[in-house]
Coordinates of N, CA and C in Angstrom, one line a residue:
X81 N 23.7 -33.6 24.7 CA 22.5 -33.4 25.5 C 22.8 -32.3 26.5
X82 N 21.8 -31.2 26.3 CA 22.1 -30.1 27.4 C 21.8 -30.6 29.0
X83 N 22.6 -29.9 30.3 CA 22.6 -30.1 31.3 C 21.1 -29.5 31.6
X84 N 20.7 -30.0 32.9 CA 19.7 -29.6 33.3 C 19.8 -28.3 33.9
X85 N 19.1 -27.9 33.9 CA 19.0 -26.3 34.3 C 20.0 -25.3 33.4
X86 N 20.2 -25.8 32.0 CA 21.4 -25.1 31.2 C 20.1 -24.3 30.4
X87 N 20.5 -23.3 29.7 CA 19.7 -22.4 29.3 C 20.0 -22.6 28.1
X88 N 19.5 -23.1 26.7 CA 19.5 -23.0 26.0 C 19.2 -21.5 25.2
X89 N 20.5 -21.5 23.6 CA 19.9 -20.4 22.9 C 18.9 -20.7 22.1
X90 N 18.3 -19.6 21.9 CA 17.0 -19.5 21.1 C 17.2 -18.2 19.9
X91 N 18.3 -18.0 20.0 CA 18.4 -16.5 19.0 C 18.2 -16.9 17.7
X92 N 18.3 -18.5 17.0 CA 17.8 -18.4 15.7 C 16.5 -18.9 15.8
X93 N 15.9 -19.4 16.8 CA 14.6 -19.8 17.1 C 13.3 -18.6 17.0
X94 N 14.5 -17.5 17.4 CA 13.5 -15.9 17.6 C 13.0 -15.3 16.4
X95 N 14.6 -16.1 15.4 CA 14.6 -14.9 14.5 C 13.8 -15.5 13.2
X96 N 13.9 -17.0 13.0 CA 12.8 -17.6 11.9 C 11.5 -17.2 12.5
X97 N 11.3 -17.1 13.7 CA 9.7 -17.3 13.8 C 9.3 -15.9 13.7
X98 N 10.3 -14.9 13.9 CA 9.3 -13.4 13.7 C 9.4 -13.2 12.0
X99 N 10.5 -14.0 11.4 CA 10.4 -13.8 10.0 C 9.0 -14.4 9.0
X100 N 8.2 -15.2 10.2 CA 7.6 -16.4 9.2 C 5.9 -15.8 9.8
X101 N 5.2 -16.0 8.6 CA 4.0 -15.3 8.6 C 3.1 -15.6 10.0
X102 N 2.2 -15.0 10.2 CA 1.2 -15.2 11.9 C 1.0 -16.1 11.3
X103 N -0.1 -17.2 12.5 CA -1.1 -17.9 12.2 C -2.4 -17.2 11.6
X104 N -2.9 -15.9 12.3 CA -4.1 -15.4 12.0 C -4.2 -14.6 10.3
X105 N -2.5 -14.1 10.3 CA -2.4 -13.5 8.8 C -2.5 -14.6 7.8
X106 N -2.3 -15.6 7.9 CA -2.7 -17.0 7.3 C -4.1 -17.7 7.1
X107 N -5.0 -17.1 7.9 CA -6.2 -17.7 8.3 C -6.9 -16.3 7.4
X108 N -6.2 -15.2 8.3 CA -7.3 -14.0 7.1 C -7.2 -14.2 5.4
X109 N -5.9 -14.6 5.1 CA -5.7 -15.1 4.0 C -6.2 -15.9 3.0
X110 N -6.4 -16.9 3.8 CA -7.4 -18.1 3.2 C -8.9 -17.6 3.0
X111 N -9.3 -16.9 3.9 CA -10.9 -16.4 4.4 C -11.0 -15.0 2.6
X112 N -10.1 -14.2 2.8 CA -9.8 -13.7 1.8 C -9.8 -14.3 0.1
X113 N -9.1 -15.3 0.2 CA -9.7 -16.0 -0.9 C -10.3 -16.9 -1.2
X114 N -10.8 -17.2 0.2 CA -12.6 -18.0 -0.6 C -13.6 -17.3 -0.9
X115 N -13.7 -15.7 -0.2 CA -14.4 -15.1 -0.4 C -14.1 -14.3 -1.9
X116 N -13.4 -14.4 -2.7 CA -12.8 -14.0 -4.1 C -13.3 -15.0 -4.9
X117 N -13.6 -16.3 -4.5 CA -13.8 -17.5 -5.3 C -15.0 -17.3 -5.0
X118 N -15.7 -17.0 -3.9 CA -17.4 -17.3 -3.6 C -17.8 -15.7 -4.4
X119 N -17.2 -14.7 -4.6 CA -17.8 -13.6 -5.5 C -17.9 -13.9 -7.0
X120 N -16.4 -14.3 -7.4 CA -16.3 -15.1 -8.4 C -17.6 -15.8 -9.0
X121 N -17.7 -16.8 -8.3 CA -19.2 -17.7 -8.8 C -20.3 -17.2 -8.9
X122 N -20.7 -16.2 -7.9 CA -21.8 -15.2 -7.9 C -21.9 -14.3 -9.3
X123 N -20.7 -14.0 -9.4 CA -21.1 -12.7 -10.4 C -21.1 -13.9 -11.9
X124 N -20.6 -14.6 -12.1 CA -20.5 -15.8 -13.0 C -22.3 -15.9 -13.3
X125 N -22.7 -16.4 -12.3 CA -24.0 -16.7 -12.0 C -25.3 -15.3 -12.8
X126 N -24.8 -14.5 -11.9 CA -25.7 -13.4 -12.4 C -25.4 -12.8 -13.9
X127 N -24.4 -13.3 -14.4 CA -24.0 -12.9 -15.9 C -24.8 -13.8 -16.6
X128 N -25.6 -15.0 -16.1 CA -26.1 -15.9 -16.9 C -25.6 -17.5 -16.9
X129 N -24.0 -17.8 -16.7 CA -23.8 -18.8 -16.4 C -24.5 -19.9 -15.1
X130 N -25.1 -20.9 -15.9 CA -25.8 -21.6 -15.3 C -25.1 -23.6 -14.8
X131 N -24.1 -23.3 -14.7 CA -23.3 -24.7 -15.2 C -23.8 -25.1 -13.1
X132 N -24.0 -26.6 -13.0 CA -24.3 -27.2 -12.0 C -23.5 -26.1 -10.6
X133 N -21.8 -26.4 -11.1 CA -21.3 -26.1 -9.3 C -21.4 -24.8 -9.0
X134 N -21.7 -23.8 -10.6 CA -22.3 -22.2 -9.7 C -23.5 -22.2 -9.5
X135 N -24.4 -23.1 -9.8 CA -25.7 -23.2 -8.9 C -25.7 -23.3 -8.2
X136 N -25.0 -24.5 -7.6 CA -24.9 -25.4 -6.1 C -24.1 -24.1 -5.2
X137 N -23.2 -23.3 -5.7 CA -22.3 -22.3 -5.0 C -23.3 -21.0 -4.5
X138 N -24.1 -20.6 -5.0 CA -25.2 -20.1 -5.1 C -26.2 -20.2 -4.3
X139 N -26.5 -21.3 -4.4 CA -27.9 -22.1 -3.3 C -27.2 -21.7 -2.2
X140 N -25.5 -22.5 -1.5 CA -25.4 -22.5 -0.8 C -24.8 -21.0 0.1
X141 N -24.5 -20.1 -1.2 CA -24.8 -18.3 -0.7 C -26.0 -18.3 0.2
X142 N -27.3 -18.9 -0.2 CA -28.4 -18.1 -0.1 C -29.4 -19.1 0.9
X143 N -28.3 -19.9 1.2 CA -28.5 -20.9 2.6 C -28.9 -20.1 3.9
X144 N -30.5 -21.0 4.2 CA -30.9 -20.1 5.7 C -31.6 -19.0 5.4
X145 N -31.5 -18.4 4.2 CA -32.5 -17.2 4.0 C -34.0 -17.9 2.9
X146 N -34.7 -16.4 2.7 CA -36.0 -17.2 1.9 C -35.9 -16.8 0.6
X147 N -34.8 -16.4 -0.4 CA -34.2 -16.1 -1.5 C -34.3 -17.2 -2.6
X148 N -34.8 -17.4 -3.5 CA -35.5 -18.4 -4.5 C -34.7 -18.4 -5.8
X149 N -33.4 -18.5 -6.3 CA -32.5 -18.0 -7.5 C -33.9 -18.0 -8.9
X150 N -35.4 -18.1 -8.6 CA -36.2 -18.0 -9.5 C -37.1 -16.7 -9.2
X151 N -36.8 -16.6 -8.2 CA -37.6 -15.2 -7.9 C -37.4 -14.1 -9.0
X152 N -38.0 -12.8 -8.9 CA -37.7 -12.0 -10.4 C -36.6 -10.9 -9.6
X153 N -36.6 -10.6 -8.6 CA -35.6 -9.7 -7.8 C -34.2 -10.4 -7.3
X154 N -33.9 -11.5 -8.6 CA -32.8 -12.5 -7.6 C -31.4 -11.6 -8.2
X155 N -31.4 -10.7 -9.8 CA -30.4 -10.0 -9.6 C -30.2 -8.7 -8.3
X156 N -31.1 -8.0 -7.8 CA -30.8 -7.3 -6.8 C -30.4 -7.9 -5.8
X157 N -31.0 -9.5 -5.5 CA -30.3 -10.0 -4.1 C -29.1 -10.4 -4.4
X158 N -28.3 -10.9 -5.7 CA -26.9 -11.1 -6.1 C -26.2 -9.7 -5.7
X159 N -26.1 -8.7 -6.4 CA -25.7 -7.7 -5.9 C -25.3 -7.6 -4.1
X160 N -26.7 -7.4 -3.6 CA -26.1 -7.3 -2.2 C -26.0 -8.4 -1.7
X161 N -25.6 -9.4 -2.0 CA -24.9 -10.6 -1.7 C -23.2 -10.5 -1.9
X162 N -23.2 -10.2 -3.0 CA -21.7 -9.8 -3.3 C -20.9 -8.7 -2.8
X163 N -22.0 -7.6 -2.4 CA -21.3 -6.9 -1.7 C -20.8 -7.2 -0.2
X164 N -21.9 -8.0 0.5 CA -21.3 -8.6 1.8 C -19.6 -9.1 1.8
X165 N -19.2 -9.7 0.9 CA -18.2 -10.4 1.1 C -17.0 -9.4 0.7
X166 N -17.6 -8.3 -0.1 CA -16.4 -7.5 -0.8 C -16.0 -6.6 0.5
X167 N -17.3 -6.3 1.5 CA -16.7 -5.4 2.8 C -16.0 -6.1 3.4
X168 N -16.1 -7.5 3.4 CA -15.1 -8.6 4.6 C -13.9 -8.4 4.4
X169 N -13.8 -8.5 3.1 CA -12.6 -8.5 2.3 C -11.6 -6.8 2.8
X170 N -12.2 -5.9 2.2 CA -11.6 -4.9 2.7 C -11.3 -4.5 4.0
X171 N -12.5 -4.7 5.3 CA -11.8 -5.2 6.5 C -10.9 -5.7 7.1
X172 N -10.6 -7.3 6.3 CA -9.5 -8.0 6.3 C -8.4 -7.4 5.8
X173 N -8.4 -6.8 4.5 CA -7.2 -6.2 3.8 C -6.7 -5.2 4.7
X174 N -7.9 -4.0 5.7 CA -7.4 -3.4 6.6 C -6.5 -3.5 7.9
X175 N -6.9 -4.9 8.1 CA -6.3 -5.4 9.0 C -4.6 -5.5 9.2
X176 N -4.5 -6.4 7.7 CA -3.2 -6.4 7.8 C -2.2 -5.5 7.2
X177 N -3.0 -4.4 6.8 CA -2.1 -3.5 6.0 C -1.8 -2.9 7.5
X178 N -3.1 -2.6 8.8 CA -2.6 -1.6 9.9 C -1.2 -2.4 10.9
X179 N -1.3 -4.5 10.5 CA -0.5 -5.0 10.7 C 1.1 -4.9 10.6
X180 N 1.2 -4.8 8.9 CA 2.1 -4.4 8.4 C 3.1 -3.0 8.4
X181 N 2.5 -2.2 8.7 CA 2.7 -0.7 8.6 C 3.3 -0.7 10.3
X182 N 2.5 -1.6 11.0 CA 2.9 -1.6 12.4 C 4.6 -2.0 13.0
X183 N 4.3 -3.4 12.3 CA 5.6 -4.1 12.4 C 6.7 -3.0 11.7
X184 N 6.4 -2.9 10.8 CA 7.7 -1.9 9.3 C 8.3 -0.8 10.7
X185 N 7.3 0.1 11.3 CA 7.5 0.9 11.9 C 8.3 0.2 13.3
X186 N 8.3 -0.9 14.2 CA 8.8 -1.1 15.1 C 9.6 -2.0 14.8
X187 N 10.0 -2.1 13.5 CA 11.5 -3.0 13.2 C 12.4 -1.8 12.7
X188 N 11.9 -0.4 12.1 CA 12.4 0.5 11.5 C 13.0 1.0 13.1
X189 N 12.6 1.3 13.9 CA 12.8 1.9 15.1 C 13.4 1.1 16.0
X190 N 13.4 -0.3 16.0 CA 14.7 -1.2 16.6 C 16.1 -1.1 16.3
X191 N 15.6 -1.0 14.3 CA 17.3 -1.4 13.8 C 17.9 0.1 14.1
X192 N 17.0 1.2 14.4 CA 17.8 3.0 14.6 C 18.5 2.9 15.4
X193 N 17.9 2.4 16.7 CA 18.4 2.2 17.7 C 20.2 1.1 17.8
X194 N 19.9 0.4 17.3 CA 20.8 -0.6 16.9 C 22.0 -0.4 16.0
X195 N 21.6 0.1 14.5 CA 22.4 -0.2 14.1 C 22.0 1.0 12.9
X196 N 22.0 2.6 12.7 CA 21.6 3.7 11.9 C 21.9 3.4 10.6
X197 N 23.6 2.5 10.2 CA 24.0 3.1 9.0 C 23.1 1.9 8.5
X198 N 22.7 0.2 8.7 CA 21.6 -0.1 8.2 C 20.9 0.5 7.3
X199 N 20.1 0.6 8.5 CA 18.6 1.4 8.4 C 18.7 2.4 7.3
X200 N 19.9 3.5 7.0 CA 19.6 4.3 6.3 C 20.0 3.4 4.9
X201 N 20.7 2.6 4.9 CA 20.8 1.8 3.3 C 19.8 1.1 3.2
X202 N 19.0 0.6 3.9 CA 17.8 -0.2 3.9 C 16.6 1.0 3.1
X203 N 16.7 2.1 3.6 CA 15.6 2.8 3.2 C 16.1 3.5 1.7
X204 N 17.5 3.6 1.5 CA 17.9 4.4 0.4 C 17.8 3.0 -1.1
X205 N 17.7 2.3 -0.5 CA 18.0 0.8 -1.3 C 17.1 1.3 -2.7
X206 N 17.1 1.6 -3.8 CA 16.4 1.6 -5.0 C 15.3 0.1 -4.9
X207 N 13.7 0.7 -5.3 CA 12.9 -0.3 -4.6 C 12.0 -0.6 -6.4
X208 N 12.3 -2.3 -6.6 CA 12.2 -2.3 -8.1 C 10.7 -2.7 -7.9
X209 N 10.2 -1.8 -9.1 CA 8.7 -2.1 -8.9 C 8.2 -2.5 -10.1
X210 N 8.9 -3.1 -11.0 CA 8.7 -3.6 -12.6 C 9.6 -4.5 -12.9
X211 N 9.2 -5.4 -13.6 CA 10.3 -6.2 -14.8 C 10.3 -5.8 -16.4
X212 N 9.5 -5.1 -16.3 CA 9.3 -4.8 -17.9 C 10.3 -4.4 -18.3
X213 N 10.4 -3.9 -19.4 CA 11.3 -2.7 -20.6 C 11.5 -1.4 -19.9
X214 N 11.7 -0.1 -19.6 CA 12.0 0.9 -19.7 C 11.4 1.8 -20.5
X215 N 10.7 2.5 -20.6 CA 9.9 3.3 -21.2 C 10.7 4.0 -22.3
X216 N 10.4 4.2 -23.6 CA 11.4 4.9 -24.6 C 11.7 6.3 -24.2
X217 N 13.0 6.8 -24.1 CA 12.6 8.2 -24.0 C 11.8 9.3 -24.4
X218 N 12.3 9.0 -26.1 CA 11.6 9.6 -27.0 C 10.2 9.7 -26.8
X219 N 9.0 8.7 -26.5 CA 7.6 8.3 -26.1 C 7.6 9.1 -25.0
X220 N 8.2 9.0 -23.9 CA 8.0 9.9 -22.6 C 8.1 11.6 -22.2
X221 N 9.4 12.1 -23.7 CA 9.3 13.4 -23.7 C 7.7 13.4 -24.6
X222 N 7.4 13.1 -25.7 CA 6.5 13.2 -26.3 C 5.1 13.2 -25.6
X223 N 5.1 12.6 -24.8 CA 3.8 12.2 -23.9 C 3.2 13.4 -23.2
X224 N 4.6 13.5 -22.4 CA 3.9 14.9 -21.2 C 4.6 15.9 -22.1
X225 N 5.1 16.3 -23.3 CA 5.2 17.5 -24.1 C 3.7 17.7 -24.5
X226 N 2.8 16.6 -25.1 CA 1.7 16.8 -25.7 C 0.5 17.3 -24.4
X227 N 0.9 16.7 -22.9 CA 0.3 17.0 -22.1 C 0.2 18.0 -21.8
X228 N 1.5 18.8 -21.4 CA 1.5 20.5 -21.2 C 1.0 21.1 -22.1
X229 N 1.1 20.9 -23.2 CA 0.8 21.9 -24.1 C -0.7 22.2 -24.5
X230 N -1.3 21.1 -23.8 CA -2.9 21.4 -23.8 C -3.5 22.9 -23.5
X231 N -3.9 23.4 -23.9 CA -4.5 24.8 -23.8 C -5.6 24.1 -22.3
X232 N -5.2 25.2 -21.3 CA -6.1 24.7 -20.1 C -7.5 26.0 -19.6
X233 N -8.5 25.7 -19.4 CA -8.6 27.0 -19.0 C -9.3 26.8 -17.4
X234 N -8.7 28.1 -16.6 CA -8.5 27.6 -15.3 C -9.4 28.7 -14.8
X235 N -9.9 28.6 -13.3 CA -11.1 29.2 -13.1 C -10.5 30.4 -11.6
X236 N -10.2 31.2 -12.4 CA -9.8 31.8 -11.7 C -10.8 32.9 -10.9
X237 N -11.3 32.8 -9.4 CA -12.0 32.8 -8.7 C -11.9 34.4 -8.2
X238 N -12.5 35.4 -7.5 CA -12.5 36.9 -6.9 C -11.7 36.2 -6.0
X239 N -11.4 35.5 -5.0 CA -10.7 35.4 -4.0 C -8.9 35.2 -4.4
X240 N -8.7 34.6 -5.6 CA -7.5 35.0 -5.5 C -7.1 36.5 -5.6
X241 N -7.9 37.2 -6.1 CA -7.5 38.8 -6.2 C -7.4 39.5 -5.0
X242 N -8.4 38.9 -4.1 CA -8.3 39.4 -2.3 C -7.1 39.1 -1.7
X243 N -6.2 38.1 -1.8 CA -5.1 37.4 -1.8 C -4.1 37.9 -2.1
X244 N -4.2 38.4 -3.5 CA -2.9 39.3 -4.0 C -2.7 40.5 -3.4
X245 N -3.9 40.7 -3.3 CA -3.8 42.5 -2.6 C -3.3 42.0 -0.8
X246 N -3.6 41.4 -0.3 CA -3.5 41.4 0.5 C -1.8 41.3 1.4
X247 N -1.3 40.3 0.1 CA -0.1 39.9 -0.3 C 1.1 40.7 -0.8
X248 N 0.4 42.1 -1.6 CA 1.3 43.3 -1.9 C 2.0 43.9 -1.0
X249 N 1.7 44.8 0.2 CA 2.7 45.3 1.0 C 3.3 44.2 1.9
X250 N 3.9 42.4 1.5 CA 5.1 41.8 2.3 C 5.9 41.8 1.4
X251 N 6.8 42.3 2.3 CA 8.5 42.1 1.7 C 8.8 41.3 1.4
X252 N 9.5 40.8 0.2 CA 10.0 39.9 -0.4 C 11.6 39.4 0.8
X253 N 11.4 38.1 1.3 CA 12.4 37.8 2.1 C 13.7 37.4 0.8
X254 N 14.9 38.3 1.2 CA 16.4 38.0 0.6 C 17.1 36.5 -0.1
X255 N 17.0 36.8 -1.4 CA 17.2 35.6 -2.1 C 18.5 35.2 -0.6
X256 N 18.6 33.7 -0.9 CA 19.8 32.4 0.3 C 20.4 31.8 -0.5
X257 N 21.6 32.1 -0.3 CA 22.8 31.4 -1.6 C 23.7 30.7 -0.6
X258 N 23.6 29.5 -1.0 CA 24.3 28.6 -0.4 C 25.3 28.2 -1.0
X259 N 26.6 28.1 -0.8 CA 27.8 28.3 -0.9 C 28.3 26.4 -0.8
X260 N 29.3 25.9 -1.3 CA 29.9 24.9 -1.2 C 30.6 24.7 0.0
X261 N 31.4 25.7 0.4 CA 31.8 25.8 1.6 C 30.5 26.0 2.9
X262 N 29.6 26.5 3.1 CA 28.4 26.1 3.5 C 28.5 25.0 3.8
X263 N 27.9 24.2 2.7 CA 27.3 22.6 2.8 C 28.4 21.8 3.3
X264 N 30.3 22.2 3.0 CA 30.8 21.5 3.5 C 31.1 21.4 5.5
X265 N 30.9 22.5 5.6 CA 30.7 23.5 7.1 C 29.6 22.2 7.9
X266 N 28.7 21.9 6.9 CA 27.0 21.4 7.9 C 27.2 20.4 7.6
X267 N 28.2 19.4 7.1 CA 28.6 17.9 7.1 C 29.8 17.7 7.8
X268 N 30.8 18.5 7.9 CA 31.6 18.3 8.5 C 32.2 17.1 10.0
X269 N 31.0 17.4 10.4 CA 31.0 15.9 12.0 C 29.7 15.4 11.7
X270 N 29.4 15.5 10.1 CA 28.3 14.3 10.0 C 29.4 12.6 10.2
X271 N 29.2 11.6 10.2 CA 29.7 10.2 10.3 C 29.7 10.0 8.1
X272 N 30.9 9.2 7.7 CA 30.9 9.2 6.3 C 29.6 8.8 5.8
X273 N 29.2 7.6 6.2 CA 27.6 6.9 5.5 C 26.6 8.0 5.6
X274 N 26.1 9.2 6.4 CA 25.8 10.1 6.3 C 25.8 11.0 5.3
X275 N 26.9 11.3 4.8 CA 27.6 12.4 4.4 C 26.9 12.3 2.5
X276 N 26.4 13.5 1.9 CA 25.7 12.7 0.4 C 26.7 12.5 -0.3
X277 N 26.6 11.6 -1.2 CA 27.5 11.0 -1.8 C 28.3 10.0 -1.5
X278 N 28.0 9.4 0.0 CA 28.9 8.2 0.4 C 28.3 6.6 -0.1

């Protein structure tokens, strides 16, 4: 039992709780997928499915207003019914993407401060974005060979020609040949994890 007035640590206390999702990113979450399930049933509905609980889901869309699912304008009120929920939705999605992007940025700018050679492995880390197969080679040269070779015709405008002329009397700036000894010159008091190839 800790003494009184002893200060307890809290450093793994800090660090599960900033790891573990908000409350409110939890709540927009859920709001997010009822409103996917409440579009869901709508458009269900307006395709013609008539089964009891997309009725009842339906009615209770159109709860509070004077909208009659027998009226003859009830596909136009589906529509903008369904759109209401699809702006929520994107709002929501806004939210936590400006959330996300936020945090990324002020954990990216902690660990700099903290700890560089991290941060630069963290960013260099190969980032897998499939489980599939690997694309054939052979298919992929063939693909964009058949691509380029489309005959294009491109619309070439009077203003590029004002351009060129314009463009005629600058001097061509001196090809820059960069030398191995160069590049080794401009790493030299880089730190190794720095250095390419480390």
């Amino acid at each position: 039992m800790a003494r009184q007035g002893a200060k307890v640590s809290t450093a793994g206390r800090a660090t599960g709780h900033s790891s573990a999702i908000p409350a409110w990113r939890r709540r927009i979450e859920e709001r997010i997928a009822k409103a996917r399930a409440l579009i869901g049933r709508l458009i269900c509905f307006r395709s013609g499915n008539n089964r009891p609980r997309i009725v009842r889901t339906v009615r209770m869309a159109f709860a509070g207003t004077n909208v009659s699912l027998s009226q003859p304008d009830i596909t136009q009120k589906l529509t903008e019914r369904i759109d209401d929920p699809k702006q929520r939705i994107a709002a929501w999605g806004k939210r936590i993407r400006r959330y996300t992007e936020r945090s990324t940025r002020f954990n990216q700018n902690r660990l700099f401060q903290s700890d560089q050679k991290r941060l630069y492995e963290s960013l260099e880390r190969p980032m897998v974005s499939g489980t599939g197969p690997a694309p054939n080679q052979a298919d992929t040269v063939a693909f964009w060979r058949g691509l380029w070779s489309e005959p294009v015709n491109h619309s070439e405008g009077p203003w590029t020609e004002v351009v060129a002329s314009q463009c005629a009397g600058i001097t061509p700036m001196d090809p820059v040949i960069i030398t191995p000894d160069d590049v080794a010159e401009a790493v030299r008091r880089a730190p190794n994890w720095k250095k390419s190839g480390a």
